[in-house]
Coordinates of C-alpha atoms in Angstrom, one line a residue:
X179 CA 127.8 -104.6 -43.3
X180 CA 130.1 -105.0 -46.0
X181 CA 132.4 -108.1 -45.7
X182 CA 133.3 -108.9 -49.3
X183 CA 136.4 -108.9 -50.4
X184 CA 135.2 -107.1 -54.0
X185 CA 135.8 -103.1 -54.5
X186 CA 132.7 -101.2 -53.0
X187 CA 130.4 -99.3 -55.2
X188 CA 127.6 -97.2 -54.2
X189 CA 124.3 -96.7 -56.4
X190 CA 121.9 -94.3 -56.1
X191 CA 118.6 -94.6 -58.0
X192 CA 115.0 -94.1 -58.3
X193 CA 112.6 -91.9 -60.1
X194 CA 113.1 -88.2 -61.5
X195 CA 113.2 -85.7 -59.3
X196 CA 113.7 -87.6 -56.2
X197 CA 116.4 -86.1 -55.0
X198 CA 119.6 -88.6 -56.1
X199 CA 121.7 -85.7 -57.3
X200 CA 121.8 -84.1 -54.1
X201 CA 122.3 -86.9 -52.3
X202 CA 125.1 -88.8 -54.5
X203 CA 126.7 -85.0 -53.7
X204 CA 126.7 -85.1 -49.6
X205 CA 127.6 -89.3 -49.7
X206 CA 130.6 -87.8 -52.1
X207 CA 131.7 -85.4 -49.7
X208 CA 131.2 -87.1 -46.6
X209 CA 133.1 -90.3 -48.0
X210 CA 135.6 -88.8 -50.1
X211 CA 133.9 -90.0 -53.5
X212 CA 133.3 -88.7 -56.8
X213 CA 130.2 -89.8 -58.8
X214 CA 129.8 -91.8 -62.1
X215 CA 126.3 -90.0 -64.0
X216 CA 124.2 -93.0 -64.8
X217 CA 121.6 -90.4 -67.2
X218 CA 121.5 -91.4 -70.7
X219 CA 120.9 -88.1 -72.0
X220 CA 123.9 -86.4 -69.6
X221 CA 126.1 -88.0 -71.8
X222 CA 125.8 -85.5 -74.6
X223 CA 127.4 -82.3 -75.1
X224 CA 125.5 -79.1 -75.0
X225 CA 122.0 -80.2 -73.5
X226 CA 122.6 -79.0 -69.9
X227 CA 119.3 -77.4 -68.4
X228 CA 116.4 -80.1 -70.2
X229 CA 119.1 -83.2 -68.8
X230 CA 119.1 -81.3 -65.4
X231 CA 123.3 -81.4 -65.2
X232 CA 125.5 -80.9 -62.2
X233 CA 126.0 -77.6 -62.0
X234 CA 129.8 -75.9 -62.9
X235 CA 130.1 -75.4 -59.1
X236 CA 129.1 -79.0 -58.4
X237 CA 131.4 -80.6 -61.0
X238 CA 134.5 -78.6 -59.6
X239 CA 133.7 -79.4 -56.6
X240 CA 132.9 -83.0 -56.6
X241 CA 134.4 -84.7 -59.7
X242 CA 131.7 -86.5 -62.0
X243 CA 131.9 -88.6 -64.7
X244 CA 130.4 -90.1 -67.6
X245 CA 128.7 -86.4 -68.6
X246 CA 129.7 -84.9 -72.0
X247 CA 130.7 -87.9 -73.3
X248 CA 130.0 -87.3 -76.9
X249 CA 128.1 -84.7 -79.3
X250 CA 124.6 -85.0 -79.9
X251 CA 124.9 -86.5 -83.4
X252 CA 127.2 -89.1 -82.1
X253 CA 125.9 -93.1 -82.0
X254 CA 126.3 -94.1 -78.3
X255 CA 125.0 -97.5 -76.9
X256 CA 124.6 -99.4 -74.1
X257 CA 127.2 -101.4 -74.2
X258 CA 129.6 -98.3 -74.7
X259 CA 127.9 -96.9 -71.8
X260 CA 128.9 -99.7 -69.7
X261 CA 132.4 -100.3 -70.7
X262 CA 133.2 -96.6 -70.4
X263 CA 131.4 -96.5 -66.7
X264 CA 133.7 -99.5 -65.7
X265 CA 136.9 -97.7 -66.5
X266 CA 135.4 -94.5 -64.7
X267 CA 134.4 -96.7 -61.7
X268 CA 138.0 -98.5 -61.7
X269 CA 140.1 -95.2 -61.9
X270 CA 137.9 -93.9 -59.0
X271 CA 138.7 -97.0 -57.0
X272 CA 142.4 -97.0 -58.1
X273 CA 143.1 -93.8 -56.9
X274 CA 141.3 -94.1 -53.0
X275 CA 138.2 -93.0 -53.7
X276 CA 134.7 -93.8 -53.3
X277 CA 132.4 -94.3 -56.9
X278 CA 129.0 -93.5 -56.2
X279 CA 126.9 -94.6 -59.4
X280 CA 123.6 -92.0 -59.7
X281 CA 120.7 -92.0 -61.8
X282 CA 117.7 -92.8 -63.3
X283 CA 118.2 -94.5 -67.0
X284 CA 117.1 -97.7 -65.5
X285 CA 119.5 -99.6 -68.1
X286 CA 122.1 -97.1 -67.5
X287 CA 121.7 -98.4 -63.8
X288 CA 121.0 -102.1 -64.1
X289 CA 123.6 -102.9 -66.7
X290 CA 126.2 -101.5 -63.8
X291 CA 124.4 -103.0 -60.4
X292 CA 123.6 -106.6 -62.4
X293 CA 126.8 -107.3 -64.2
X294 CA 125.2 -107.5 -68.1
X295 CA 126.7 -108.9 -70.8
X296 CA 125.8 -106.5 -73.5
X297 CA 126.0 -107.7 -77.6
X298 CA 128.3 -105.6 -79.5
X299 CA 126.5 -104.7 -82.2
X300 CA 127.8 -102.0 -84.9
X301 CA 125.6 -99.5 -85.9
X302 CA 123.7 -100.1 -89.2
X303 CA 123.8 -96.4 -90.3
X304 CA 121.2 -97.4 -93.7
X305 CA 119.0 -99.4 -91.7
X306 CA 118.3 -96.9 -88.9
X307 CA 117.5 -94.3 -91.3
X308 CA 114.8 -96.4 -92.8
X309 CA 113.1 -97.0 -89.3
X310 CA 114.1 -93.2 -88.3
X311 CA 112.3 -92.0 -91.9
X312 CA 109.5 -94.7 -91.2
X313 CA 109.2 -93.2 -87.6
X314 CA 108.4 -89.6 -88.6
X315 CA 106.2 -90.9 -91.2
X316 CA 103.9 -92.9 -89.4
X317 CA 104.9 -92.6 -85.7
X318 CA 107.3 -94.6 -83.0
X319 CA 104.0 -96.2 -81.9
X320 CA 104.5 -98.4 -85.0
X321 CA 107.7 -99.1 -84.6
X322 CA 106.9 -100.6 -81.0
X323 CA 104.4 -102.7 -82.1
X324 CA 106.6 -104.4 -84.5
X325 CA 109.1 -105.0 -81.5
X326 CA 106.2 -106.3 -79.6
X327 CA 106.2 -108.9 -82.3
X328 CA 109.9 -109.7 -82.4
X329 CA 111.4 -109.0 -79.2
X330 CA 108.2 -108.9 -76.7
X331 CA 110.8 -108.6 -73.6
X332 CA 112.7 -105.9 -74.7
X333 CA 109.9 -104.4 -75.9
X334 CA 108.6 -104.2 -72.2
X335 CA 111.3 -102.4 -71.2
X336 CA 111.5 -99.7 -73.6
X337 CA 108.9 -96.6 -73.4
X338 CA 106.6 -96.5 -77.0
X339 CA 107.6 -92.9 -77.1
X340 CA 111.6 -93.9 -77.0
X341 CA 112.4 -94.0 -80.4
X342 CA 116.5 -94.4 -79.8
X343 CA 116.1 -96.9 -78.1
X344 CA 113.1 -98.7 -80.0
X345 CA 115.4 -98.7 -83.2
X346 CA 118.5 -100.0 -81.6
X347 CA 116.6 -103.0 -80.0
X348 CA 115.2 -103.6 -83.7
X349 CA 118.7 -103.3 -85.2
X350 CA 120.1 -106.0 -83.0
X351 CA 117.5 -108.9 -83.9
X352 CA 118.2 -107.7 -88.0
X353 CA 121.9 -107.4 -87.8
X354 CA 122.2 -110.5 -85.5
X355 CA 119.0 -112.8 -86.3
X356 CA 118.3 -112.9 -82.7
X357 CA 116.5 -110.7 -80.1
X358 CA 118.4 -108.5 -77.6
X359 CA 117.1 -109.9 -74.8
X360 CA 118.2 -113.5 -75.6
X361 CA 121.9 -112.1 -76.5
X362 CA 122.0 -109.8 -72.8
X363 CA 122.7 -112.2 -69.9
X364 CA 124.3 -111.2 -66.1
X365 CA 127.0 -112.1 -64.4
X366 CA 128.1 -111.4 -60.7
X367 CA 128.5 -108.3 -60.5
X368 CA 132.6 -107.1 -60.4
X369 CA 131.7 -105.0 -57.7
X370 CA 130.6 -105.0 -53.8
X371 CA 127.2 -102.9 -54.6
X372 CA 124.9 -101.0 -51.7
X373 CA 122.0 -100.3 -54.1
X374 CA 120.0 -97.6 -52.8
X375 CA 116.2 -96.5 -54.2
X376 CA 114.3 -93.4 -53.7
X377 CA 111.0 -93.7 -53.6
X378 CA 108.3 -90.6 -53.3
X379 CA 104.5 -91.0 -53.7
X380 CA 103.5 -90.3 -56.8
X381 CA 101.5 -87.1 -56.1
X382 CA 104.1 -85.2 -54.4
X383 CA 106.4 -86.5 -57.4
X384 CA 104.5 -85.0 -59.9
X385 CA 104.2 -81.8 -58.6
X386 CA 107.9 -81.4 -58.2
X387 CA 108.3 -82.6 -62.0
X388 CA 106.2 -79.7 -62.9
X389 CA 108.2 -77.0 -61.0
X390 CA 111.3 -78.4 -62.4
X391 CA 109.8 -78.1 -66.1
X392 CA 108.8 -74.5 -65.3
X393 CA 111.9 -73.7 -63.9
X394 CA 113.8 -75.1 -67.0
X395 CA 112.1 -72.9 -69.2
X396 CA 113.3 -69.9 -66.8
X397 CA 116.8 -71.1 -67.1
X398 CA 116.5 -71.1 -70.7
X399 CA 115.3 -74.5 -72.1
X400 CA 113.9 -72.9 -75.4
X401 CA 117.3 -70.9 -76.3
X402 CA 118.8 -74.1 -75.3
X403 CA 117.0 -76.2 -78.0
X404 CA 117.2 -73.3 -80.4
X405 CA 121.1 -73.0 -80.0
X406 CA 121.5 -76.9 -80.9
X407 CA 119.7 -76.4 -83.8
X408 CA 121.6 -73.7 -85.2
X409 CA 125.0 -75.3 -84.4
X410 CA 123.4 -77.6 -87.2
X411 CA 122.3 -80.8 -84.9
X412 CA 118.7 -81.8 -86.4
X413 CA 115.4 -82.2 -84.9
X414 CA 115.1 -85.5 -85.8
X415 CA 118.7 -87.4 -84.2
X416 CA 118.0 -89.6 -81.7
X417 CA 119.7 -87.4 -79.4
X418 CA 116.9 -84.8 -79.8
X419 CA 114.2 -87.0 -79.2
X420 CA 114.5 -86.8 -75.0
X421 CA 112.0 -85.6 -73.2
X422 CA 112.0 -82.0 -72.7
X423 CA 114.2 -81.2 -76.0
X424 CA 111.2 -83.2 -78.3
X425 CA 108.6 -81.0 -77.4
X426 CA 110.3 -77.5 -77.4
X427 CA 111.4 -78.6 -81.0
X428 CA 108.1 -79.2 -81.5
X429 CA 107.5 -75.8 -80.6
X430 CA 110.2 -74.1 -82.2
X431 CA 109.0 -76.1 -85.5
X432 CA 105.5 -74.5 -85.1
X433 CA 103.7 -77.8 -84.3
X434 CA 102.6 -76.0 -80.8
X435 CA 102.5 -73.9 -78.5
X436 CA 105.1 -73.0 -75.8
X437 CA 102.4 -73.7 -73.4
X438 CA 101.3 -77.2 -75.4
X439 CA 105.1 -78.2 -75.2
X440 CA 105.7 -77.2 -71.6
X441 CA 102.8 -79.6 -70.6
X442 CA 103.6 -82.5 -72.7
X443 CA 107.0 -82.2 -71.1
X444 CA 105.0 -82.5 -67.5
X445 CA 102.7 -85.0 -68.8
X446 CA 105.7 -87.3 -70.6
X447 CA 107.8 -87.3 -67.5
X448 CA 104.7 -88.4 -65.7
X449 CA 104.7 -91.3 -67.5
X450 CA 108.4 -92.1 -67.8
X451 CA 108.3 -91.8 -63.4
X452 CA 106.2 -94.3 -64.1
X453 CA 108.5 -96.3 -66.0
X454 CA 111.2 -95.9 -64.3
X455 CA 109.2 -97.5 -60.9
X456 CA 108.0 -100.4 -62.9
X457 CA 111.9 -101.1 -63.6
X458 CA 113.3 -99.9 -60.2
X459 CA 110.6 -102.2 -58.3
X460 CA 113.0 -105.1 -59.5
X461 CA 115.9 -104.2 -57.4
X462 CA 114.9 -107.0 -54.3
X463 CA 118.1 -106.0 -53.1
X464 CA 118.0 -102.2 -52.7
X465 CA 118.0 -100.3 -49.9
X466 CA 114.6 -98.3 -50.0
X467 CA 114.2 -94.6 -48.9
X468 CA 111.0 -93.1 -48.3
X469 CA 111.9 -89.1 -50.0
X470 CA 107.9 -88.0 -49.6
X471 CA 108.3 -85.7 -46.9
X472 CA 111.6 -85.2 -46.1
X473 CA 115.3 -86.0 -47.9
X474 CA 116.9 -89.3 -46.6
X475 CA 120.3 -87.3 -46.3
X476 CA 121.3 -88.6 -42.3
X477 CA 119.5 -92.3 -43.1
X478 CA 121.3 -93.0 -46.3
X479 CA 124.7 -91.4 -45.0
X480 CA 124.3 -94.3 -42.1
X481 CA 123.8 -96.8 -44.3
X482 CA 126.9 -95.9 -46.2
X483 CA 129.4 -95.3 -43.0
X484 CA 127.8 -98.5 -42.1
X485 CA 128.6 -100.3 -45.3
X486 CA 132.0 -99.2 -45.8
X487 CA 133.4 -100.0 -42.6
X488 CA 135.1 -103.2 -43.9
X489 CA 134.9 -102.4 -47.4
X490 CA 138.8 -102.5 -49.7
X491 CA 140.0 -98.7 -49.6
X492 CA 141.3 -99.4 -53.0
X493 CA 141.6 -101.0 -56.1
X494 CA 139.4 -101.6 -58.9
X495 CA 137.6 -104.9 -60.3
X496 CA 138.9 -108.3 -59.0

């Protein structure tokens, strides 16, 4: 039950494919919210079917936020991230709604739900092209290892195959002499948070990973990938780099075949499910839902009526 005197927030997580999207969409209509994307690939213009957007019909009828934010050759960071999903979570609150934070970018999520304190750091624009060129030369593997050396908590957090993110960690510790993870601290959170995490065994997860992967090629993933390339974005920006959109370059480049990529796509998101429970275990807090065999739809909107009953109608962070 919600007695705090802070604006309420609502966040839905957990692991790809587990069902947040349709979920954060019946707690919105139930509960009069609108929804603040916590996907750190949504944020880019153009790259709709591989980033599994709300659809047009969804997004006129339940407002979201924080999705095509800015092109695909734009820098965006973390910290940009958060400031920009404050704003959106204060405007919601401001004008009588209910935000309802959903997604799976684990530190899309967390830096929301734990109240970071993010460095501001300006992007070196010389120096990530030397670890970008030294990336496709020799492989993000490398570049891990050398954060591994410098930065050995970050480092844990951030996929080997995440070469965005990889870099930006890197460019922190040699634009600031220090590692990211000593500069990122928490505070209380500005917000009144029920935190709640899908969960789905990992078989049945994997299986609806590889329909979704087949049915994004149906909708068009390759003309997709092919289109951003001809409006002149490159292969090789960070933006590009996501799962689904690295392989059918890959594809598109000659380096395999559409039936190579479409299984490394399945076989990547694999692993970043994994990730993404390694991170999402941490949440003591959370509410857990058990999505295996059936959507938590009635459970979930229970806990919500529940925890908004004494929860401020309005206004944004105290």
């Amino acid at each position: 039950m919600n007695q705090d005197n802070r604006p309420p927030l609502i966040a839905i997580f957990g692991p790809t494919a587990s069902g947040k999207s349709s979920l954060a969409m019946a707690v919105s209509e139930t509960f009069g919210g609108e929804i603040v994307s916590a996907d750190s690939r949504q944020v880019y213009r153009h790259m709709d079917i591989g980033t599994d957007k709300a659809s047009p019909a969804d997004r006129a009828h339940v407002e979201h936020h924080m999705i095509d934010v800015v092109d695909p050759d734009e820098s965006y960071t973390l910290a940009v991230y958060q400031e920009q999903a404050y704003h959106a979570i204060d405007d919601i609150l401001n004008r009588g709604k209910v935000p309802i934070l959903a997604g799976g970018t684990p530190l899309y999520v967390n830096s929301i739900i734990e109240g970071w304190n993010i460095p501001r750091v300006e992007p070196d624009m010389t120096f990530r092209a030397e670890l970008e060129g030294e990336a496709a030369s020799h492989g993000t593997a490398r570049l891990h290892e050398r954060l591994v050396q410098l930065d050995p908590e970050s480092a844990e957090t951030i996929l080997p195959s995440n070469t965005r993110r990889i870099i930006r960690a890197l460019e922190v510790i040699h634009t600031t002499g220090q590692r990211m993870s000593a500069q990122q601290s928490k505070a209380a959170s500005p917000y009144n948070i029920l935190p709640i995490c899908l969960e789905c065994d990992r078989p049945v997860l994997y299986e609806r990973i590889d329909r979704r992967v087949d049915s994004y090629i149906k909708l068009g993933l390759v003309e997709e990938v092919a289109g951003l390339h001809k409006r002149g974005y490159s292969f090789d920006l960070p933006a590009m780099s996501g799962i689904g959109y690295r392989q059918i370059g890959d594809y598109l480049q000659g380096r395999a075949t559409l039936a190579e990529a479409v299984q490394r796509i399945k076989w990547d998101t694999h692993a970043f499910v994994r990730h993404q429970g390694n991170w999402f275990r941490r949440a003591h807090d959370a509410r857990r839902f058990d999505v295996t065999t059936q959507p938590a739809g009635d459970a979930v909107l229970g806990a919500v009526a529940e925890f908004l009953t004494f929860a401020p109608s309005t206004g944004g962070r105290v």
